Amino acid sequence: MFETFLKAFAIALVEGLTEFVPVSSTGHMILLGDLIQFSGEKAHSFEVFIQLGAILAALLIYWEKFKGLLPKKGENPFKSILWGDSKPTGLHIFVAIFPIMLGGLLFHKTIKTVLFSSHTVAIGLMVGGFLMVLIELLPFKQTVEEVEAITLKQAIGIGLGQCLALWPGMSRSGSTMLTSLALGIKHKAAADFSFIIAVPVMCAAVGYDLLKSWHFLSLSDLPLFLFGLAIAFVVAYASILWFLKILNKIGLVPFGIYRMAIGAFVYFMVV
């Protein structure tokens, strides 16, 4: 039992550290799970469930943004959510999450059976890392400084770019941020928008996965799952604040180099 909780702690720690940092949390959990022999259906469900902790951390940090989407008394709820005064509006969020949610729904089985391996993760890490370094070195002009100034057209572009994250190892936050930079959005605004749209995307993905795996879970699994959720929440909360603090100073290049290095190591030494 102690060994199981120790493995769960390691997985939850990695989830919290990497969920919102552009290095691919899914990729790191797959690699770590293979390394420590934390695998199987229940292990996969655990990795999905603890993402709720990371979601809660982002929801808490950006609560004012989400609160602004809620309709006030007497307002039309549909209009308030989609075209209200809060920025980004619900429409911005919807167009940014629709492509990946549709892609995930259509290709869920293929992704789980074909792309969830150390080999494919290693390739995704290297490709994503290379793209991050490339985007930072190319002379894109970023003029959008605040998340509130992101246009609907840019939100659509970010949504399409986010589909790269269907490949484990590419990173959802990494895909959205490098797309945002290419579309003229500065680092902090890119990260803010990425983390805001992560909440509905992750809620949908977690809900879908848990519905499909609910039949082999039991109440005896609950303590382990709640333990992992709590660890992921605390670490993800600190990770988001840390990342936002340093992002404007260092950009994505260090993360890109790290991804290429660990991806190459796994590909040539482990796979």
Short mmCIF file of C-alpha atoms in Angstrom, two decimals:
data_model
loop_
_atom_site.label_atom_id
_atom_site.label_comp_id
_atom_site.label_asym_id
_atom_site.label_seq_id
_atom_site.Cartn_x
_atom_site.Cartn_y
_atom_site.Cartn_z
CA MET A 1 0.00 0.00 0.00
CA PHE A 2 2.82 2.43 0.91
CA GLU A 3 4.54 1.74 -2.41
CA THR A 4 1.31 2.42 -4.29
CA PHE A 5 0.84 5.76 -2.52
CA LEU A 6 4.48 6.63 -3.18
CA LYS A 7 4.02 5.98 -6.90
CA ALA A 8 0.76 7.95 -6.85
CA PHE A 9 2.56 10.85 -5.17
CA ALA A 10 5.23 10.87 -7.89
CA ILE A 11 2.64 10.84 -10.68
CA ALA A 12 0.55 13.59 -9.02
CA LEU A 13 3.68 15.70 -8.45
CA VAL A 14 4.59 15.45 -12.14
CA GLU A 15 1.00 16.25 -13.17
CA GLY A 16 0.95 19.38 -11.03
CA LEU A 17 4.39 20.54 -12.18
CA THR A 18 3.83 19.98 -15.89
CA GLU A 19 0.11 20.45 -16.63
CA PHE A 20 0.40 24.17 -17.34
CA VAL A 21 4.09 24.35 -18.18
CA PRO A 22 4.64 23.67 -21.92
CA VAL A 23 6.47 20.35 -21.55
CA SER A 24 3.50 17.93 -21.84
CA SER A 25 2.05 16.56 -18.62
CA THR A 26 0.56 13.55 -20.41
CA GLY A 27 3.93 12.74 -21.97
CA HIS A 28 5.75 12.99 -18.65
CA MET A 29 3.17 10.84 -16.85
CA ILE A 30 3.38 8.17 -19.55
CA LEU A 31 7.18 8.13 -19.32
CA LEU A 32 7.20 8.11 -15.51
CA GLY A 33 4.46 5.48 -15.36
CA ASP A 34 6.50 3.19 -17.59
CA LEU A 35 9.62 3.83 -15.50
CA ILE A 36 8.05 3.08 -12.10
CA GLN A 37 5.65 0.41 -13.42
CA PHE A 38 2.53 2.39 -12.62
CA SER A 39 0.33 1.12 -15.41
CA GLY A 40 -2.98 -0.54 -16.20
CA GLU A 41 -6.56 0.67 -16.39
CA LYS A 42 -6.75 1.93 -12.80
CA ALA A 43 -3.43 3.73 -13.12
CA HIS A 44 -4.67 5.45 -16.26
CA SER A 45 -7.92 6.44 -14.52
CA PHE A 46 -5.87 7.84 -11.63
CA GLU A 47 -3.82 9.96 -14.05
CA VAL A 48 -7.04 11.28 -15.56
CA PHE A 49 -8.77 11.90 -12.23
CA ILE A 50 -5.94 13.93 -10.67
CA GLN A 51 -6.18 16.40 -13.53
CA LEU A 52 -9.24 17.68 -11.66
CA GLY A 53 -6.79 19.07 -9.11
CA ALA A 54 -4.97 21.02 -11.81
CA ILE A 55 -8.31 22.23 -13.20
CA LEU A 56 -9.32 23.47 -9.77
CA ALA A 57 -6.03 25.36 -9.43
CA ALA A 58 -6.56 27.19 -12.75
CA LEU A 59 -10.20 27.87 -11.91
CA LEU A 60 -9.20 29.44 -8.60
CA ILE A 61 -6.47 31.64 -10.11
CA TYR A 62 -8.72 32.84 -12.96
CA TRP A 63 -11.95 32.88 -10.99
CA GLU A 64 -12.68 36.54 -11.76
CA LYS A 65 -12.58 35.78 -15.49
CA PHE A 66 -14.97 32.85 -15.16
CA LYS A 67 -17.17 34.74 -12.70
CA GLY A 68 -17.53 37.51 -15.30
CA LEU A 69 -19.13 35.03 -17.70
CA LEU A 70 -21.98 34.31 -15.29
CA PRO A 71 -25.20 36.18 -16.16
CA LYS A 72 -26.35 38.88 -13.81
CA LYS A 73 -29.92 39.01 -12.56
CA GLY A 74 -32.35 39.82 -15.34
CA GLU A 75 -29.81 39.26 -18.13
CA ASN A 76 -30.20 36.80 -20.98
CA PRO A 77 -27.89 33.92 -19.92
CA PHE A 78 -26.99 32.92 -23.48
CA LYS A 79 -26.14 36.47 -24.49
CA SER A 80 -24.24 37.19 -21.28
CA ILE A 81 -22.02 34.14 -21.60
CA LEU A 82 -21.26 34.43 -25.31
CA TRP A 83 -21.27 38.20 -25.86
CA GLY A 84 -21.05 39.67 -22.36
CA ASP A 85 -18.77 42.42 -21.09
CA SER A 86 -16.21 39.97 -19.68
CA LYS A 87 -13.12 39.44 -21.81
CA PRO A 88 -12.35 36.96 -23.19
CA THR A 89 -16.02 36.26 -23.86
CA GLY A 90 -17.61 32.86 -23.84
CA LEU A 91 -17.56 32.96 -27.63
CA HIS A 92 -13.77 33.40 -27.61
CA ILE A 93 -13.47 30.40 -25.33
CA PHE A 94 -15.92 28.30 -27.37
CA VAL A 95 -14.16 28.80 -30.72
CA ALA A 96 -10.81 28.08 -29.05
CA ILE A 97 -11.92 24.76 -27.53
CA PHE A 98 -14.29 23.39 -30.18
CA PRO A 99 -11.64 22.03 -32.60
CA ILE A 100 -9.74 19.96 -30.02
CA MET A 101 -12.93 18.70 -28.37
CA LEU A 102 -14.25 17.57 -31.75
CA GLY A 103 -10.91 15.99 -32.62
CA GLY A 104 -10.69 14.26 -29.26
CA LEU A 105 -14.20 12.86 -29.66
CA LEU A 106 -13.60 11.58 -33.18
CA PHE A 107 -10.11 10.14 -32.63
CA HIS A 108 -10.19 9.21 -28.92
CA LYS A 109 -9.76 5.46 -29.48
CA THR A 110 -7.00 5.89 -32.06
CA ILE A 111 -5.09 8.31 -29.84
CA LYS A 112 -5.29 5.97 -26.82
CA THR A 113 -4.26 2.84 -28.73
CA VAL A 114 -1.68 4.24 -31.17
CA LEU A 115 -0.12 7.34 -29.62
CA PHE A 116 0.12 6.49 -25.91
CA SER A 117 3.63 5.02 -25.85
CA SER A 118 7.10 6.17 -24.81
CA HIS A 119 8.17 6.11 -28.46
CA THR A 120 5.47 8.46 -29.73
CA VAL A 121 5.77 10.70 -26.65
CA ALA A 122 9.51 11.09 -27.23
CA ILE A 123 8.89 12.18 -30.83
CA GLY A 124 6.16 14.60 -29.69
CA LEU A 125 8.46 16.14 -27.11
CA MET A 126 11.21 16.72 -29.68
CA VAL A 127 8.89 18.09 -32.37
CA GLY A 128 7.12 20.42 -29.92
CA GLY A 129 10.42 21.60 -28.45
CA PHE A 130 11.81 22.36 -31.90
CA LEU A 131 8.69 24.36 -32.81
CA MET A 132 8.95 26.40 -29.59
CA VAL A 133 12.54 27.37 -30.29
CA LEU A 134 11.72 28.11 -33.92
CA ILE A 135 8.76 30.35 -33.05
CA GLU A 136 10.87 32.32 -30.56
CA LEU A 137 13.69 32.83 -33.10
CA LEU A 138 11.49 33.85 -36.05
CA PRO A 139 10.69 37.60 -36.27
CA PHE A 140 7.02 37.46 -35.33
CA LYS A 141 5.77 40.81 -34.05
CA GLN A 142 3.76 40.42 -30.85
CA THR A 143 1.55 43.42 -30.07
CA VAL A 144 -1.28 41.99 -27.95
CA GLU A 145 -0.25 42.49 -24.32
CA GLU A 146 -3.43 41.57 -22.43
CA VAL A 147 -5.67 38.54 -22.67
CA GLU A 148 -8.69 40.85 -22.94
CA ALA A 149 -7.37 42.16 -26.28
CA ILE A 150 -7.27 38.77 -28.02
CA THR A 151 -9.57 38.89 -31.05
CA LEU A 152 -12.09 36.29 -32.14
CA LYS A 153 -9.97 35.54 -35.21
CA GLN A 154 -6.91 34.93 -33.02
CA ALA A 155 -8.97 32.71 -30.71
CA ILE A 156 -9.99 30.57 -33.70
CA GLY A 157 -6.34 30.27 -34.76
CA ILE A 158 -5.31 29.27 -31.24
CA GLY A 159 -8.08 26.67 -31.20
CA LEU A 160 -6.79 25.11 -34.41
CA GLY A 161 -3.22 25.14 -33.09
CA GLN A 162 -4.34 23.48 -29.88
CA CYS A 163 -5.26 20.38 -31.92
CA LEU A 164 -1.53 19.57 -32.01
CA ALA A 165 -1.99 18.50 -28.38
CA LEU A 166 -4.01 15.46 -29.50
CA TRP A 167 -0.55 13.95 -30.02
CA PRO A 168 0.71 13.03 -26.50
CA GLY A 169 4.02 14.77 -25.93
CA MET A 170 3.15 17.89 -27.91
CA SER A 171 1.61 19.66 -24.88
CA ARG A 172 -1.70 21.50 -24.86
CA SER A 173 -0.26 24.62 -23.23
CA GLY A 174 2.78 24.50 -25.51
CA SER A 175 0.65 24.19 -28.65
CA THR A 176 -1.61 27.09 -27.68
CA MET A 177 1.26 29.36 -26.65
CA LEU A 178 3.44 28.85 -29.71
CA THR A 179 0.34 29.42 -31.89
CA SER A 180 -0.47 32.57 -29.92
CA LEU A 181 3.05 33.95 -30.38
CA ALA A 182 2.82 33.33 -34.13
CA LEU A 183 -0.51 35.22 -34.17
CA GLY A 184 0.98 38.31 -32.52
CA ILE A 185 0.11 37.71 -28.86
CA LYS A 186 2.72 38.34 -26.17
CA HIS A 187 3.84 35.64 -23.76
CA LYS A 188 1.82 36.58 -20.66
CA ALA A 189 -1.44 37.07 -22.57
CA ALA A 190 -0.80 33.81 -24.46
CA ALA A 191 -0.33 31.92 -21.19
CA ASP A 192 -3.40 33.49 -19.58
CA PHE A 193 -5.62 32.52 -22.51
CA SER A 194 -4.10 29.04 -22.63
CA PHE A 195 -4.83 28.45 -18.95
CA ILE A 196 -8.37 29.85 -19.17
CA ILE A 197 -9.39 27.62 -22.07
CA ALA A 198 -7.69 24.66 -20.36
CA VAL A 199 -10.48 24.49 -17.78
CA PRO A 200 -13.37 23.53 -20.11
CA VAL A 201 -11.12 21.37 -22.33
CA MET A 202 -9.78 19.40 -19.40
CA CYS A 203 -13.20 19.10 -17.76
CA ALA A 204 -14.59 17.57 -20.95
CA ALA A 205 -11.61 15.24 -21.43
CA VAL A 206 -11.59 14.10 -17.80
CA GLY A 207 -15.36 13.59 -17.75
CA TYR A 208 -15.30 11.55 -20.95
CA ASP A 209 -12.43 9.34 -19.80
CA LEU A 210 -13.94 8.71 -16.37
CA LEU A 211 -17.32 7.78 -17.85
CA LYS A 212 -15.60 5.15 -19.98
CA SER A 213 -13.61 3.71 -17.06
CA TRP A 214 -16.11 4.07 -14.21
CA HIS A 215 -17.17 0.41 -14.33
CA PHE A 216 -13.88 -0.97 -12.96
CA LEU A 217 -13.38 1.60 -10.19
CA SER A 218 -14.58 1.11 -6.61
CA LEU A 219 -14.93 3.05 -3.37
CA SER A 220 -11.69 1.51 -2.13
CA ASP A 221 -9.86 3.49 -4.85
CA LEU A 222 -11.18 6.82 -3.53
CA PRO A 223 -8.51 7.56 -0.86
CA LEU A 224 -5.68 7.10 -3.37
CA PHE A 225 -7.46 9.17 -6.01
CA LEU A 226 -8.27 12.03 -3.60
CA PHE A 227 -4.70 11.98 -2.30
CA GLY A 228 -3.41 12.41 -5.86
CA LEU A 229 -5.94 15.13 -6.60
CA ALA A 230 -4.85 17.14 -3.55
CA ILE A 231 -1.16 16.87 -4.46
CA ALA A 232 -1.85 17.86 -8.07
CA PHE A 233 -3.92 20.87 -6.95
CA VAL A 234 -1.30 22.32 -4.60
CA VAL A 235 1.60 21.77 -7.01
CA ALA A 236 -0.32 23.02 -10.07
CA TYR A 237 -1.36 26.20 -8.23
CA ALA A 238 2.26 26.99 -7.37
CA SER A 239 3.43 25.96 -10.85
CA ILE A 240 1.03 28.35 -12.61
CA LEU A 241 2.10 31.32 -10.47
CA TRP A 242 5.78 30.48 -10.97
CA PHE A 243 5.43 30.07 -14.72
CA LEU A 244 3.55 33.36 -15.16
CA LYS A 245 6.24 35.14 -13.13
CA ILE A 246 9.19 33.94 -15.22
CA LEU A 247 7.63 33.61 -18.69
CA ASN A 248 8.24 37.17 -19.90
CA LYS A 249 11.86 36.94 -18.75
CA ILE A 250 12.91 33.66 -20.34
CA GLY A 251 10.32 32.88 -23.03
CA LEU A 252 9.80 29.37 -24.37
CA VAL A 253 13.33 28.58 -25.56
CA PRO A 254 14.53 26.90 -22.30
CA PHE A 255 11.42 24.72 -22.28
CA GLY A 256 11.94 23.86 -25.93
CA ILE A 257 15.57 22.84 -25.32
CA TYR A 258 14.53 20.75 -22.31
CA ARG A 259 11.86 19.00 -24.37
CA MET A 260 14.28 18.17 -27.18
CA ALA A 261 16.88 16.89 -24.73
CA ILE A 262 14.55 14.62 -22.74
CA GLY A 263 12.77 13.50 -25.90
CA ALA A 264 16.08 12.51 -27.51
CA PHE A 265 17.20 10.72 -24.35
CA VAL A 266 14.02 8.67 -24.16
CA TYR A 267 14.03 7.92 -27.90
CA PHE A 268 17.61 6.73 -28.11
CA MET A 269 18.24 5.32 -24.62
CA VAL A 270 14.92 4.03 -23.31
CA VAL A 271 12.70 3.14 -26.25
#
